[in-house]
Tab-separated table of C-alpha atoms and ligand atoms in Angstrom:
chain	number	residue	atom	x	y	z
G	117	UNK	CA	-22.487	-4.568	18.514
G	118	UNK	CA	-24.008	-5.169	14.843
G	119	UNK	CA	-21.828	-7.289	12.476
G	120	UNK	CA	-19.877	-6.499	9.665
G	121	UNK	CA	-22.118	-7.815	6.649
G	122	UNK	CA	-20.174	-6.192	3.505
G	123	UNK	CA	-16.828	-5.920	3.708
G	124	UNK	CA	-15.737	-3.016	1.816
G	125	UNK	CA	-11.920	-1.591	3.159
G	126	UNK	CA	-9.891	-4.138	1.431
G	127	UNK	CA	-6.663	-1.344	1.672
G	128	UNK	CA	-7.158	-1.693	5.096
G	129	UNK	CA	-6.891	-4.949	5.110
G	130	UNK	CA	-8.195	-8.509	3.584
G	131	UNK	CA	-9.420	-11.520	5.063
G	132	UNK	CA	-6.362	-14.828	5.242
G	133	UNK	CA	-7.728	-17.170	2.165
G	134	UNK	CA	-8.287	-20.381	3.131
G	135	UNK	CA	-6.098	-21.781	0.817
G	136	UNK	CA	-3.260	-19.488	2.407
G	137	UNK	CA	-4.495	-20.503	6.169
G	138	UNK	CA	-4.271	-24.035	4.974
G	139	UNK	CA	-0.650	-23.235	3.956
G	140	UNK	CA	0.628	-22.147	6.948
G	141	UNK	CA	-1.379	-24.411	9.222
G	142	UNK	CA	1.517	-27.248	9.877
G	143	UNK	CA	4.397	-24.137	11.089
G	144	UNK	CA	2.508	-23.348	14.088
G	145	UNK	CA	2.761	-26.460	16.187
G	146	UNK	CA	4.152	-29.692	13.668
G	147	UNK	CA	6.596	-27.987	11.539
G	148	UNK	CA	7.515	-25.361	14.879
G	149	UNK	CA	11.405	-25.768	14.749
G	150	UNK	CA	13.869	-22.254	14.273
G	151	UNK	CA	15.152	-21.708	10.990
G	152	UNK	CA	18.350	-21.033	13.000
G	153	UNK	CA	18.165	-24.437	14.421
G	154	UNK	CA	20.781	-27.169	13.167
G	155	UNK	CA	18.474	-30.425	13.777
G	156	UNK	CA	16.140	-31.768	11.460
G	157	UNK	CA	13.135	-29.843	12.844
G	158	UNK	CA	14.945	-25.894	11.810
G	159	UNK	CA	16.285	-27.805	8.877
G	160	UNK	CA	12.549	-28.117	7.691
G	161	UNK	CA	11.589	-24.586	9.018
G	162	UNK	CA	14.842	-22.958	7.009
G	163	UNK	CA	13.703	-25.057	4.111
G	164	UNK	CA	9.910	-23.944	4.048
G	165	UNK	CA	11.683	-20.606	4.168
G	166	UNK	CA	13.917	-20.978	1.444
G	167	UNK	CA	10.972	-21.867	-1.025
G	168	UNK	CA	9.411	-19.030	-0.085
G	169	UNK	CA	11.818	-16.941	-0.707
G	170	UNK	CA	12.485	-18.479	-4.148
G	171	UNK	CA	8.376	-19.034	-4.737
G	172	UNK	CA	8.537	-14.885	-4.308
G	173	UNK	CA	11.433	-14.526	-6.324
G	174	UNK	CA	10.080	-15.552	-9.124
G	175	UNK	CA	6.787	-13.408	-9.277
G	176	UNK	CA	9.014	-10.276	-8.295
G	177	UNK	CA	11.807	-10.903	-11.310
G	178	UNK	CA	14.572	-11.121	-9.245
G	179	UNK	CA	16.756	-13.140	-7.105
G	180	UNK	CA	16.198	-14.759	-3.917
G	181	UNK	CA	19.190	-13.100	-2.087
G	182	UNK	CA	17.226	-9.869	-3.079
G	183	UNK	CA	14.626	-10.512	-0.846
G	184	UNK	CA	14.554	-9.224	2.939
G	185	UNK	CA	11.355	-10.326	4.916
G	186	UNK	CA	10.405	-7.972	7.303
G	187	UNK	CA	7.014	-7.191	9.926
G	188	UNK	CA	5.310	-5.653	7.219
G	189	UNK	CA	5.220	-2.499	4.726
G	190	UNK	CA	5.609	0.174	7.693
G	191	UNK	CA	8.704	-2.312	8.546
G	192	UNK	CA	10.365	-2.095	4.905
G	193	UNK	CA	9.837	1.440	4.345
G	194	UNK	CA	11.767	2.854	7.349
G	195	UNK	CA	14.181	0.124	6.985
G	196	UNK	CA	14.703	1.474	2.789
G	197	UNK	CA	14.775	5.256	4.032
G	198	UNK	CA	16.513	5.306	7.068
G	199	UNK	CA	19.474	2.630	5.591
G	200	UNK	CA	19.593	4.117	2.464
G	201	UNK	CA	19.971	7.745	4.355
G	202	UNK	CA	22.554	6.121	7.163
G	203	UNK	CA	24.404	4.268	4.475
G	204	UNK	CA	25.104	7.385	2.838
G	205	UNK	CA	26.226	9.604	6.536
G	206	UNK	CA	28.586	7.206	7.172
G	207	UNK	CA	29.796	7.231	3.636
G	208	UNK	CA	29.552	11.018	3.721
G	209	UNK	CA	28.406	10.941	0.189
G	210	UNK	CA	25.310	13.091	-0.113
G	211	UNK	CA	22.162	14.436	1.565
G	212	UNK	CA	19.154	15.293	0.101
G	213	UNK	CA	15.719	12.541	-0.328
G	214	UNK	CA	13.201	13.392	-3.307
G	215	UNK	CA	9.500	11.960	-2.224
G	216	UNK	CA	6.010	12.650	-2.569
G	217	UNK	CA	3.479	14.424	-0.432
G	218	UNK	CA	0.782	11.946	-0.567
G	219	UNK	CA	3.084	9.296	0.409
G	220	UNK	CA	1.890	6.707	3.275
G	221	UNK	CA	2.577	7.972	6.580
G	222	UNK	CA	5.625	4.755	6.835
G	223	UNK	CA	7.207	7.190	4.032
G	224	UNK	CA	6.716	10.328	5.572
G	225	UNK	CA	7.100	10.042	8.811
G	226	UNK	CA	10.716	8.281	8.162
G	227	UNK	CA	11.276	11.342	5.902
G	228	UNK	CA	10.974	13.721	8.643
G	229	UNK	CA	12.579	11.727	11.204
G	230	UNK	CA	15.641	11.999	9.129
G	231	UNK	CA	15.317	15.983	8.637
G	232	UNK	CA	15.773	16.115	12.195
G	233	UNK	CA	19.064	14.909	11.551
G	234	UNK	CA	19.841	17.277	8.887
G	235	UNK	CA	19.018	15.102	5.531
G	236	UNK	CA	17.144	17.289	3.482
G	237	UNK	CA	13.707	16.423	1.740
G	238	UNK	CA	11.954	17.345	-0.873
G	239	UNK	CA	8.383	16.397	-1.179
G	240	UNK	CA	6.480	16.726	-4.529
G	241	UNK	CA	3.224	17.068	-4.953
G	242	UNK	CA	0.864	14.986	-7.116
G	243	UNK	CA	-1.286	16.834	-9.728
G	244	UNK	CA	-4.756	17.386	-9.152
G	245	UNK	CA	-5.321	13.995	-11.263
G	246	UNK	CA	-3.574	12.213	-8.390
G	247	UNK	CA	-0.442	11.263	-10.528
G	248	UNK	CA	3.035	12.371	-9.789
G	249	UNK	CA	5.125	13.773	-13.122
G	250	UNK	CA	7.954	12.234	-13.885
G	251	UNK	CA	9.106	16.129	-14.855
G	252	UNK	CA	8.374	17.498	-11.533
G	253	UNK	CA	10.817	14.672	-10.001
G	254	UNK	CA	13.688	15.314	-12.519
G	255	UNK	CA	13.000	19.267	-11.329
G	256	UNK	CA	13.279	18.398	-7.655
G	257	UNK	CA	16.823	16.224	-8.530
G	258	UNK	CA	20.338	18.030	-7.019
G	259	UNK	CA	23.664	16.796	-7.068
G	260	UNK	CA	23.709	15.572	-3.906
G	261	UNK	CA	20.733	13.939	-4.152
G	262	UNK	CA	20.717	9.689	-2.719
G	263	UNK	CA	17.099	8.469	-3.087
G	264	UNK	CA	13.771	8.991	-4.781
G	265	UNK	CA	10.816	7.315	-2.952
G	266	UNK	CA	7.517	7.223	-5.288
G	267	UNK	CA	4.638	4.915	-4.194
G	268	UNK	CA	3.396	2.570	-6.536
G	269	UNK	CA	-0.160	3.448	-6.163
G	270	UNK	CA	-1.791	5.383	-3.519
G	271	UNK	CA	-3.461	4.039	-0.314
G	272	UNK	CA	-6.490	6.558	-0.383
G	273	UNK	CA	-7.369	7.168	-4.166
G	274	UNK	CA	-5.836	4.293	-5.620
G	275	UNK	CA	-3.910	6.327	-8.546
G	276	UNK	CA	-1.426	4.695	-10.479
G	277	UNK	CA	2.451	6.158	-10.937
G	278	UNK	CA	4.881	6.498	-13.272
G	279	UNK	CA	7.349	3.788	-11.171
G	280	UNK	CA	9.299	2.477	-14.373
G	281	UNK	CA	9.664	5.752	-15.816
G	282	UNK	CA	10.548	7.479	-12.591
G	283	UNK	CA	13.151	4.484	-12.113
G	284	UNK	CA	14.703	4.654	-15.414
G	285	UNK	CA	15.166	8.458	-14.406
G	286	UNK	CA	17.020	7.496	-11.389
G	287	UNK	CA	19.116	5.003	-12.504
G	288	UNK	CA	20.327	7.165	-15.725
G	289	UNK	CA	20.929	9.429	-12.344
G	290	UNK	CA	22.834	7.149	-10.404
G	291	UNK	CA	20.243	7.803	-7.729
G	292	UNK	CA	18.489	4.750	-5.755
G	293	UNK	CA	14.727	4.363	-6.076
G	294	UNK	CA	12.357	2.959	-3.677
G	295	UNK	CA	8.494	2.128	-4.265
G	296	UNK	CA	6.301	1.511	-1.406
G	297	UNK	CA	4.467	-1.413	-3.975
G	298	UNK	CA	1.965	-2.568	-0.627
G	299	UNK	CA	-1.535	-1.114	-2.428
G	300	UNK	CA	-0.150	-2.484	-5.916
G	301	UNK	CA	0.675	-6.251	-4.915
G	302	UNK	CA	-2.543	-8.560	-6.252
G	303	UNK	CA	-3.189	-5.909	-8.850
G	304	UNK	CA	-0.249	-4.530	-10.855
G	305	UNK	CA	2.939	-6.463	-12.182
G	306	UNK	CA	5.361	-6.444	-9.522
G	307	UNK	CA	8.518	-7.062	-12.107
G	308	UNK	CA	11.272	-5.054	-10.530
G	309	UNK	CA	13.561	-5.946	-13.380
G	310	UNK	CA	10.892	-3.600	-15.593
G	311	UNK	CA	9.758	-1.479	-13.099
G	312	UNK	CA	13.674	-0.195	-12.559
G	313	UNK	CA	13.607	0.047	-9.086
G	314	UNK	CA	16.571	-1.131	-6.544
G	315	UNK	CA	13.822	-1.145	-3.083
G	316	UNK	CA	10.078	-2.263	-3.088
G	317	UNK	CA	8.099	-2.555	0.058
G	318	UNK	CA	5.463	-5.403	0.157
G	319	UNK	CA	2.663	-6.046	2.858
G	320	UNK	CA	1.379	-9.403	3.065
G	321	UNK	CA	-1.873	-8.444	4.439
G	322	UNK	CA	-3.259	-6.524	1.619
G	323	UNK	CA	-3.255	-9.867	-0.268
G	324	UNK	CA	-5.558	-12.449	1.502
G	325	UNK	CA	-2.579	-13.205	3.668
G	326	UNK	CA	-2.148	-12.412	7.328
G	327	UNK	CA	-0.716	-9.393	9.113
G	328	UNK	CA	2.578	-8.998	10.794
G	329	UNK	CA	4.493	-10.237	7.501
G	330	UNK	CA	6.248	-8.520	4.895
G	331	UNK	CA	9.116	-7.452	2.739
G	332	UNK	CA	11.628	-5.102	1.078
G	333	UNK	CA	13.253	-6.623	-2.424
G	334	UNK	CA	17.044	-5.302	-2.182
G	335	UNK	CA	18.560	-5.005	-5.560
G	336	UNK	CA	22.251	-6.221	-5.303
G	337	UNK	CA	24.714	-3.523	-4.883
G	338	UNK	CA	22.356	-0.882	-3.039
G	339	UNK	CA	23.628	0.835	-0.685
G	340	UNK	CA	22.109	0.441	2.756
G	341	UNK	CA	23.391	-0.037	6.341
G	342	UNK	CA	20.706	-2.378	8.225
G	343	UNK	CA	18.886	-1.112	11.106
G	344	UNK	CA	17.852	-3.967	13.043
G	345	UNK	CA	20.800	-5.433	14.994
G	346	UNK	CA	20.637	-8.876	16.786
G	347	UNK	CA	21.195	-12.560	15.432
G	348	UNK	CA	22.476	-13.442	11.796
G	349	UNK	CA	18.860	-14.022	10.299
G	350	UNK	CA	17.997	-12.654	6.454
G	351	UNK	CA	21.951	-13.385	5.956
G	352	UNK	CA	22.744	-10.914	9.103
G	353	UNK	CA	20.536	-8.226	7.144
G	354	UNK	CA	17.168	-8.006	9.368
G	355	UNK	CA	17.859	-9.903	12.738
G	356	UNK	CA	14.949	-11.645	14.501
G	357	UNK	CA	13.803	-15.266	14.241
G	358	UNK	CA	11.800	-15.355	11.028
G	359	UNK	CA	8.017	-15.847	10.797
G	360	UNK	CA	7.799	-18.799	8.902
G	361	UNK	CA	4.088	-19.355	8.942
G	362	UNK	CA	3.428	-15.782	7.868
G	363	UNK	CA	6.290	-16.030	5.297
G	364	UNK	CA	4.755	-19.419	4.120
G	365	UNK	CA	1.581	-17.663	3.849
G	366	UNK	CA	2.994	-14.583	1.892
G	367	UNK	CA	4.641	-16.682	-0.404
G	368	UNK	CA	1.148	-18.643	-0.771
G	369	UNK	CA	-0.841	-15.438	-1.042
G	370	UNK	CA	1.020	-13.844	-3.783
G	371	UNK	CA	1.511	-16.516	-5.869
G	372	UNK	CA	-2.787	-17.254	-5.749
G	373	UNK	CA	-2.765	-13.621	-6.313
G	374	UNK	CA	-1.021	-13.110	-9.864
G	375	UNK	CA	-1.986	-17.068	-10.723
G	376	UNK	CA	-5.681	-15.345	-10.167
G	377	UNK	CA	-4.798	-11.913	-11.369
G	378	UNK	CA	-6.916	-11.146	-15.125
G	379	UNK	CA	-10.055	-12.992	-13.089
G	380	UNK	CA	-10.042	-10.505	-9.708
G	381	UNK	CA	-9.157	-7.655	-11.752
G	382	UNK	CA	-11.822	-7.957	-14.010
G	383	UNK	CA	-14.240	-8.737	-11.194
G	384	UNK	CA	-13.715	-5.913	-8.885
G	385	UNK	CA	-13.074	-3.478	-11.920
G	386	UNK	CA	-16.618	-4.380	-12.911
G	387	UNK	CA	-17.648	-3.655	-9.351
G	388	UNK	CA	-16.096	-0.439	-9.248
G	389	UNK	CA	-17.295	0.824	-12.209
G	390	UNK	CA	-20.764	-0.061	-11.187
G	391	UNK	CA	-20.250	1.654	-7.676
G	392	UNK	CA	-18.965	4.904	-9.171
G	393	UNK	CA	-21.793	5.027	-12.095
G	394	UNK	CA	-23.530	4.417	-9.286
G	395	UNK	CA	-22.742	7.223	-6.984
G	396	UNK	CA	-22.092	9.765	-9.773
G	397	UNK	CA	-25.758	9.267	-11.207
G	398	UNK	CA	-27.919	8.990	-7.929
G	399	UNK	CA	-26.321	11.304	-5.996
G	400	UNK	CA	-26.431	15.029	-6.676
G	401	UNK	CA	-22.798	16.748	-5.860
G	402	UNK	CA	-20.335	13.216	-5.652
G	403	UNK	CA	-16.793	14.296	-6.979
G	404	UNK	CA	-15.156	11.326	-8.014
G	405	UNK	CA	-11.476	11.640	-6.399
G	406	UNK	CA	-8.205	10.890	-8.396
G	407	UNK	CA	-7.931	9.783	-12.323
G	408	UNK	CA	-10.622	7.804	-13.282
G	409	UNK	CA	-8.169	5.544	-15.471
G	410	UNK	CA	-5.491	5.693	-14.123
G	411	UNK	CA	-6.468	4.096	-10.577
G	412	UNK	CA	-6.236	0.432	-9.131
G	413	UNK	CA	-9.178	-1.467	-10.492
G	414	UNK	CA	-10.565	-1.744	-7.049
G	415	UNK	CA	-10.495	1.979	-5.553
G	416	UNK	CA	-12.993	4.357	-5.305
G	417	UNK	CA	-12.762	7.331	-3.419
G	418	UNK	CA	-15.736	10.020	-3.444
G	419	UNK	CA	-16.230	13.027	-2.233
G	420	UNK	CA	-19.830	14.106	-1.214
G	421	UNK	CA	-20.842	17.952	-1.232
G	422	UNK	CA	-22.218	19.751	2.444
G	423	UNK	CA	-21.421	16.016	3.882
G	424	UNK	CA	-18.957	14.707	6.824
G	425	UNK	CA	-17.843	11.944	5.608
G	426	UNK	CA	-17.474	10.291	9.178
G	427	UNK	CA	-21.097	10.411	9.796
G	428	UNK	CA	-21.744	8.837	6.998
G	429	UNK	CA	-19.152	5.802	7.353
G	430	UNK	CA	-20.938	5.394	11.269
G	431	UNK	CA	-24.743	5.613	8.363
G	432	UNK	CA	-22.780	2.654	6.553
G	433	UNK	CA	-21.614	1.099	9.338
G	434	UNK	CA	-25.158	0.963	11.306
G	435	UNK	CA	-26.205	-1.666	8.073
G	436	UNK	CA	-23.250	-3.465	8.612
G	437	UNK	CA	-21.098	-2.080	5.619
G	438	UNK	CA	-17.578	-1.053	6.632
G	439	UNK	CA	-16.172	1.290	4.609
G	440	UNK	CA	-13.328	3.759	5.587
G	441	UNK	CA	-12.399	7.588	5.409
G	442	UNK	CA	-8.729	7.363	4.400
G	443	UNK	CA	-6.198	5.246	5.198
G	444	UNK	CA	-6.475	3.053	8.902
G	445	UNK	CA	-3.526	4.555	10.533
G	446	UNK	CA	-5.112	8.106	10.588
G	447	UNK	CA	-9.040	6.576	10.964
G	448	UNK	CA	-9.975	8.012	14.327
G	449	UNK	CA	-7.613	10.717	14.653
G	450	UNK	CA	-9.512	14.313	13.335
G	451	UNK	CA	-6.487	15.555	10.984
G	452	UNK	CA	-7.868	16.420	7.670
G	453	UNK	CA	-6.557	13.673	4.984
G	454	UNK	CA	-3.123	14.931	3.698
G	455	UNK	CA	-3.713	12.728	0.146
G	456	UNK	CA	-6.710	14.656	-0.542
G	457	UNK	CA	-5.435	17.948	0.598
G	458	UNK	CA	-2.406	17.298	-1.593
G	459	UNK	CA	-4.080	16.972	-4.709
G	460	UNK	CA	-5.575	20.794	-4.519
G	461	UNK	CA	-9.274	19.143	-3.257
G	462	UNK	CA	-11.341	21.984	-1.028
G	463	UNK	CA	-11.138	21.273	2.530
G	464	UNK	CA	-15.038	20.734	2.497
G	465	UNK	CA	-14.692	18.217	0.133
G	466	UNK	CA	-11.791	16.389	2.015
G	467	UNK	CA	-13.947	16.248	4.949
G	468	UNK	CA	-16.811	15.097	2.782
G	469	UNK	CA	-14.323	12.046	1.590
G	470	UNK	CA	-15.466	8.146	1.998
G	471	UNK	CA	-13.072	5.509	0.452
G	472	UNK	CA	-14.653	1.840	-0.751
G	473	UNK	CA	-12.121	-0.490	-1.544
G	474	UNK	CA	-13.516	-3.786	-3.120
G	475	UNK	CA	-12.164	-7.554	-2.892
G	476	UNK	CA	-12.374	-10.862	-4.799
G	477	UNK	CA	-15.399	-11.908	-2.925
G	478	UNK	CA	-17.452	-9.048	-3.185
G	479	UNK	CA	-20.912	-9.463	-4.986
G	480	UNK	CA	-22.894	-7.023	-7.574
G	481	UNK	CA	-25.314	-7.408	-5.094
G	482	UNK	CA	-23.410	-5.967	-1.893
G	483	UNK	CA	-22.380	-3.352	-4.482
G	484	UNK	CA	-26.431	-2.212	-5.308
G	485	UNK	CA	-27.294	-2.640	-1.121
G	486	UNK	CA	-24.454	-0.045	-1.050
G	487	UNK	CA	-25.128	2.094	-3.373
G	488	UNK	CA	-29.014	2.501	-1.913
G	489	UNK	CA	-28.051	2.897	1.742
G	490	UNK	CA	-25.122	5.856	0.461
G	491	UNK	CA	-28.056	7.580	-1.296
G	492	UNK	CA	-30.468	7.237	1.292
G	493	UNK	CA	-28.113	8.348	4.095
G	494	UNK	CA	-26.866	11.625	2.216
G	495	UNK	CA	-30.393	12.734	1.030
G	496	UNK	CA	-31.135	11.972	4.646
G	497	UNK	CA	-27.981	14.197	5.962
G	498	UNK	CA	-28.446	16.842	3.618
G	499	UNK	CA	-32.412	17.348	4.500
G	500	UNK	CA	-30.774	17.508	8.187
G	501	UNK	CA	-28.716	19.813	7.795
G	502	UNK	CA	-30.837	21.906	5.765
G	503	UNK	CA	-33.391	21.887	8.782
G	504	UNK	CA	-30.984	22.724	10.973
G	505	UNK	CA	-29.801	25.818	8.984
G	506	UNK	CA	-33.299	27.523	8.875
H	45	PLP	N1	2.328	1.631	2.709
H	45	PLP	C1	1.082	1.707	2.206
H	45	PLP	C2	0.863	2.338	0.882
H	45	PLP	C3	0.001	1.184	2.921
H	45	PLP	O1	-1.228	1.272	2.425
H	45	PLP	C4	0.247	0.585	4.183
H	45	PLP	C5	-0.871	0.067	5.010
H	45	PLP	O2	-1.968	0.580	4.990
H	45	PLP	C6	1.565	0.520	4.656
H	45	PLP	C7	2.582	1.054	3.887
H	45	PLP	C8	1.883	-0.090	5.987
H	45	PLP	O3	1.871	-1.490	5.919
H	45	PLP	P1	1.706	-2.374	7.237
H	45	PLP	O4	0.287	-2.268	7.652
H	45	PLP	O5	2.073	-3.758	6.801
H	45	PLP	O6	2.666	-1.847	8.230
């Protein structure tokens, strides 16, 4: 099997820093004890855990009792939907959800899980640009109407949305908002106090730290019932001993991550740029996909005409550059993407679809190796397929 050289799905995932490994080195087998634990070893567990929970505090805006950690984003954003949406049947106070149709499929899914027991959903749809209006979701509102989920930015395009102006909307509403905030984290303020919002799902592994770890900021006073039943961990909100090392490392993570924040952005928005000049310039027939401002600094997603855009991630792959199609939940599986579809883009050109999502320790060089395999591999493809077509 060859190697992955250039690493190039960072909203997939990201390698653990060192610096966060380092962290969370001593919790595996010196600082082991339970959190739970009333001797001196969970004493210093439950303590490394309450700085955490106060280190993330702080970069979110809010307070530590606001703070749930959870398995991950897939974790948080059933747990804001489905509470939120249970809270309210047993309350008997309303039924309908307002979302978005290129939400993640954590989102989605939970959104049609609950129309099977009757909630009803409405799900919006971005505008070709890849932006949700804030108009469209003040259409979609009803009297009866308990939560508005809107991603913070999207997982295949990278687009940027209205989250404080959509949350001042709901809040003038009475209506609780949730942002699924796991592409934003490392790259957009995460202040919930100014981004209005009363849920926001966070994925540690999107940020140099390590899978399995997450969580979902609770503003005081939402309503939610909580769905995972057991012990009297996360103050008998989320049962299950906690992960401290992965918590440690979150905590770690984020904090490099907005302490480092002007410096990576810059860097991979200079990368980008250069990778979509790039691509728009030496290849004939690449649509840039999604607002060209408006997008995380590193996302690009392209579309290339008469293309599949499988074969040519296997191309990329075969020089050791990984690269990805979509998002990783639905890499493998043959269902058109439902982000591209929703923005109005041609089937063709959804199946034509690559997405190159850069890090911090990408290099201008791994960019320009890139950029000369794509072009070689899609003249290649397209003189193929021309052949074959005679
Ligand atoms: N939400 C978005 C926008 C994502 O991109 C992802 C992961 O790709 C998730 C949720 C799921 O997060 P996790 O992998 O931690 O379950």
């Amino acid at each position: 099997m060859n190697r992955t050289e250039i690493y190039l799905d960072h909203a997939a995932t990201t390698p653990v820093d060192p610096r966060v490994l380092e962290a969370m080195l001593p919790y595996f087998s010196q600082k082991y004890g339970n959190p739970s634990s009333i001797y001196a070893a969970g004493r210093e567990a439950r303590a490394a855990l309450d700085q955490a929970r106060a280190r993330i505090a702080r970069l979110l805006n809010c307070q530590a009792r606001e703070i749930v950690f959870t398995s991950g984003g897939t974790e948080s954003d059933n747990l804001a939907l489905k509470g939120v949406a249970w809270w309210h049947r047993l309350h008997g106070r309303g039924n309908h959800i307002i979302t978005t149709a290129f939400e993640h499929h954590a989102v989605l899914h939970s959104a049609h899980y609950l129309e099977k027991f009757g909630f009803e959903v409405t799900y919006v749809r971005p505008g070709s640009d890849g932006i949700v209006r804030v108009e469209e979701i003040e259409a979609a509102i009803r009297p009866d109407t308990i939560l508005i989920s809107v991603m913070y930015a999207n997982n295949e395009i990278g687009t940027i949305q209205p989250i404080a102006e959509i949350g001042r909307l709901a809040r003038e509403r009475g209506i609780t908002f949730h942002t699924d905030a796991v592409q934003a984290a490392g790259a957009l303020s995460l202040d919930v106090t100014e981004l209005n919002v009363d849920l926001l799902s966070l994925s540690a592994h999107k940020f140099y730290a390590p899978k399995g770890v997450g969580l979902l900021y609770v503003r005081r006073e939402t309503p939610i019932l909580w769905q995972q039943q057991g012990g009297a961990q996360e103050s008998n909100r989320r049962a299950g001993t906690e992960n401290v090392a992965g918590i440690v490392g979150m905590a770690t993570a984020l904090e490099l991550a907005y302490a480092e924040l002007e410096e990576r952005n810059a860097h991979v928005q200079r990368l980008r740029d250069r990778l979509i000049d790039g691509l728009l310039s030496r290849i004939p027939g690449t649509r840039l996909n999604g607002d060209r401002e408006r997008r995380l600094p590193n996302n690009v997603n392209v579309s290339f005409e008469g293309i599949d855009g499988e074969t040519v991630l296997l191309n990329l792959d075969m020089h050791g550059i990984a690269a990805s199609s979509g998002s990783a939940c639905t890499t493998g599986s043959t269902e058109p993407s439902h982000v591209l579809l929703s923005i109005g883009l041609h089937p063709d050109l959804v199946r034509g679809s690559i997405r190159l999502t850069l890090g911090k320790d990408n290099t201008e060089d791994e960019i320009d190796r890139t950029l000369d395999v794509l072009e070689e591999s899609i003249i290649r493809l397209r003189r193929l397929a021309t052949a074959r077509a005679r």
